[in-house]
């Protein structure tokens, strides 16, 4: 085991606290009527706000806290029952007194002493209903009455309900049979510790995946994810407790594996570490897969430690242990000092045997063949790996698991690394969180100055929702304040502290009550035995590892590890696509988390991915063809474009601890914002699938969107199949057909998951009937100064067409009117109004970055059709491509077209020609073969006439 911080204690008895319970009373029979007895129990009831409101038919938006104290309960909300040897309810237990303390704590007298099969039931919305002879009902909070001070929480309820269901299915209490039958108070206390430990594991693994708000407890218990994760965690516990003694030396010789995984705003990663010992040297090899891009899971060796040769420096210190020589930095790499078949002695790489800070190791082994992989990857450290493994995947023959037991040789005082002015271990006053305590005396509060409210408490945060207050009285009292609502605190429990000296240094020891450890949202330690010490100018808090106190952890043999990673692949993730799960117009954040979990693969926004996203464009196309785009800026503002035009507003974005982008459309309106959660990413086309939570005042909804990511300036026209242009003949190089044009458009079009960029009236017309928002198109290929061309559109409607004009800023030979329309497939079609010079053109969008449009066009000119030398058909012409930008039509310059000079009138016939006889009509002059060169109608680029020359008279 690499980390001393991993030593969790199963405290058989507290070092400082007296044992609770009335062990002098006789045990109740296993069945039949229990011996009359009464015990006073103090119970705190905590549940998520959203669930409490759902039980009372209320509605909640985002709640600031996961769980709040339930303070409105009365006697009718409580009941207690006995479970028999098969897990069925066989009798009720009398509750003779119940007193509500008003802060979520209740004191009750029940007709039992502490027993694992005596169960307290709570219905948040009425009287608990149950049936004798049946199993425990769903939809109730519950806990075994196994200690005189208890906490009922969602995790404890889910855990004990799953345990009772297993007992019913097995018709046996299994590993709890002895404690069920004997009722010995020490065994009952240890059983409750086990149940609470499983409950915390379930909380840490399950709750990040589910939302609570708006669900009743019965609804929650019916969710498949809840059932599979609670049942799986119990399967692992029962299997580990039934394991048989193993040969430790053989395990070390072969090597064993620890598997872990992580997910957070820093990214995802999977780790596999193997530890082996050849009788001389300990080797620890570390492998990892850091989620990046679309590559599949491939473990890469990142570091190997050899106990006889690997050296470390001060930068490698991860924690410290107090010795007679002062603090010794630990490297969190262990070495085996010696091993027998039965046990091994290990120390940290920084220590030696003389330091007497080692641990003994024992092991049990169990077969995994036929058991579900998910069940044995159910810890806080490794459950993220299960997303890559099929739900029903089982181990095959040869796979084994190990259940290791560690015991410290001596009492050990462990502190995190606080060198180089690190503040990780410091205790900060609750009322002055930026100024750490500097002496142990500062921690103590004189009895006459004890706080009445949390705002008067001279305490420090033990976790986010727990404050410890040390009182300088004759009883060395510690009061533990618990936040029971957003800004409401109460004294949840009391304990004791003790001054002592360790290696010549003054220390304050205290043992955190189990109920406080259960209620702590983010408890930073594994055990309950803690200490305070002055070091480097500040008071620091650490953990005490007690001699002979046990800590357990799990491992795998080589076969099991190989089977796990043979089964783990990104191919088992949901395929990329639309996910409408959870979409609703009556949303809250809990329902949003459920939707994100259900729709999620292995993608999420991370600190790095969000940084990489800045200044890129995220394009969306609606079913109606509306094009919109978001651009996150590095200054935490963001731009929004609708139909390629930027919308003005004061916008801001942030990245939340939950991995959401929070987008404010107007920074002046705080209760209107969106959460974006990335649920999947398609790397071939740079597509993002996003779940959206939109709050508008007191209303919220959940939707989903899909966006495509574009780098700035990367939108390109698709030139495939273009005709090319011959300047000398003013004709296409290759004659193309309309049918071939349509084929080329489809080959070039970037259509992703039904998102087809097309022209729409909303894109080109704006608000119908309002000429102030008319649009025009500019063409990237006409970007030379003075040569710009514009396709000016209006929403003036005439017949089947809108009206418009085609304008060349140079004024060379044209400024002609057009009529235009949008065809059913989203094609922009326009033609010249002047039928003497017929032309028509159709344009389709092939791609868009939300700011500009890539197009492919087909142009047909009447002169190509009438010119016998060209011989064009009515459906033949030129294919060309470009990038166009939409601008306001009012910004198109007014252009006066340059007219060609009039033809020279010859008064006398040229020599050699005879005028027609008097009275005869002269022959008609030939009409020009089309428009002058240099007009849009023949696509010439220069004028064929020089307007600067003076014409002959």
CSV table of N, CA, C and O in Angstrom, one decimal, residues 33 58 106 250 272 274 403-404 410 454 456 486 491 562-563 589 618 639 701 723 946:
chain,number,residue,atom,x,y,z
A,33,UNK,N,-40.9,-13.1,21.1
A,33,UNK,CA,-41.1,-11.8,21.7
A,33,UNK,C,-39.8,-11.4,22.5
A,33,UNK,O,-39.3,-12.2,23.3
A,58,UNK,N,-43.7,19.4,-3.0
A,58,UNK,CA,-43.2,20.7,-3.3
A,58,UNK,C,-42.3,20.7,-4.6
A,58,UNK,O,-42.1,19.7,-5.2
A,106,UNK,N,-33.6,13.9,17.3
A,106,UNK,CA,-34.7,13.4,18.0
A,106,UNK,C,-34.2,12.4,19.1
A,106,UNK,O,-33.3,11.6,18.8
A,250,UNK,N,3.7,-15.8,-1.0
A,250,UNK,CA,3.4,-16.3,-2.4
A,250,UNK,C,2.8,-15.1,-3.2
A,250,UNK,O,3.0,-14.9,-4.3
A,272,UNK,N,-3.1,1.5,-12.6
A,272,UNK,CA,-2.9,0.1,-12.2
A,272,UNK,C,-1.5,0.0,-11.7
A,272,UNK,O,-0.5,0.2,-12.4
A,274,UNK,N,1.3,-2.4,-9.5
A,274,UNK,CA,1.6,-3.8,-9.1
A,274,UNK,C,2.8,-3.7,-8.1
A,274,UNK,O,3.8,-3.0,-8.3
A,403,UNK,N,-7.9,-9.7,0.1
A,403,UNK,CA,-8.4,-8.8,1.1
A,403,UNK,C,-7.3,-8.7,2.2
A,403,UNK,O,-7.0,-9.6,2.9
A,404,UNK,N,-6.6,-7.5,2.1
A,404,UNK,CA,-5.5,-7.3,2.9
A,404,UNK,C,-5.8,-6.6,4.2
A,404,UNK,O,-6.8,-5.8,4.3
A,410,UNK,N,3.2,0.6,15.9
A,410,UNK,CA,3.1,1.4,17.0
A,410,UNK,C,2.2,2.6,16.7
A,410,UNK,O,1.9,2.8,15.5
A,454,UNK,N,-23.2,29.9,16.0
A,454,UNK,CA,-22.0,29.6,15.2
A,454,UNK,C,-21.1,30.8,15.0
A,454,UNK,O,-19.9,30.8,14.8
A,456,UNK,N,-20.3,33.0,17.0
A,456,UNK,CA,-19.5,33.3,18.2
A,456,UNK,C,-18.5,32.2,18.5
A,456,UNK,O,-17.8,32.3,19.5
A,486,UNK,N,-28.6,25.7,4.8
A,486,UNK,CA,-27.6,26.5,4.1
A,486,UNK,C,-26.8,27.4,5.1
A,486,UNK,O,-25.6,27.5,5.0
A,491,UNK,N,-25.4,22.3,17.5
A,491,UNK,CA,-24.4,21.3,18.1
A,491,UNK,C,-24.9,19.9,17.9
A,491,UNK,O,-26.0,19.5,18.4
A,562,UNK,N,-5.6,-8.8,-15.6
A,562,UNK,CA,-5.6,-9.0,-17.1
A,562,UNK,C,-7.1,-9.1,-17.6
A,562,UNK,O,-7.4,-8.5,-18.7
A,563,UNK,N,-7.9,-9.8,-16.9
A,563,UNK,CA,-9.3,-9.9,-17.4
A,563,UNK,C,-10.1,-8.5,-17.3
A,563,UNK,O,-10.9,-8.2,-18.2
A,589,UNK,N,-31.6,21.0,-10.5
A,589,UNK,CA,-30.2,20.5,-10.8
A,589,UNK,C,-30.1,19.1,-10.5
A,589,UNK,O,-29.2,18.4,-11.2
A,618,UNK,N,-18.4,27.4,-31.6
A,618,UNK,CA,-19.2,26.3,-31.4
A,618,UNK,C,-20.5,26.6,-32.2
A,618,UNK,O,-21.3,27.5,-31.8
A,639,UNK,N,-19.3,35.5,-26.9
A,639,UNK,CA,-20.0,36.1,-28.0
A,639,UNK,C,-21.1,35.2,-28.5
A,639,UNK,O,-20.9,33.9,-28.5
A,701,UNK,N,-35.5,24.4,-17.3
A,701,UNK,CA,-35.8,23.3,-18.2
A,701,UNK,C,-34.5,22.6,-18.6
A,701,UNK,O,-33.4,23.2,-18.4
A,723,UNK,N,-16.0,24.1,-62.2
A,723,UNK,CA,-15.7,24.2,-63.7
A,723,UNK,C,-14.4,24.8,-64.1
A,723,UNK,O,-13.8,24.5,-65.1
A,946,UNK,N,-12.9,51.5,-72.6
A,946,UNK,CA,-12.1,52.4,-71.7
A,946,UNK,C,-12.9,53.7,-71.6
A,946,UNK,O,-13.0,54.5,-72.5
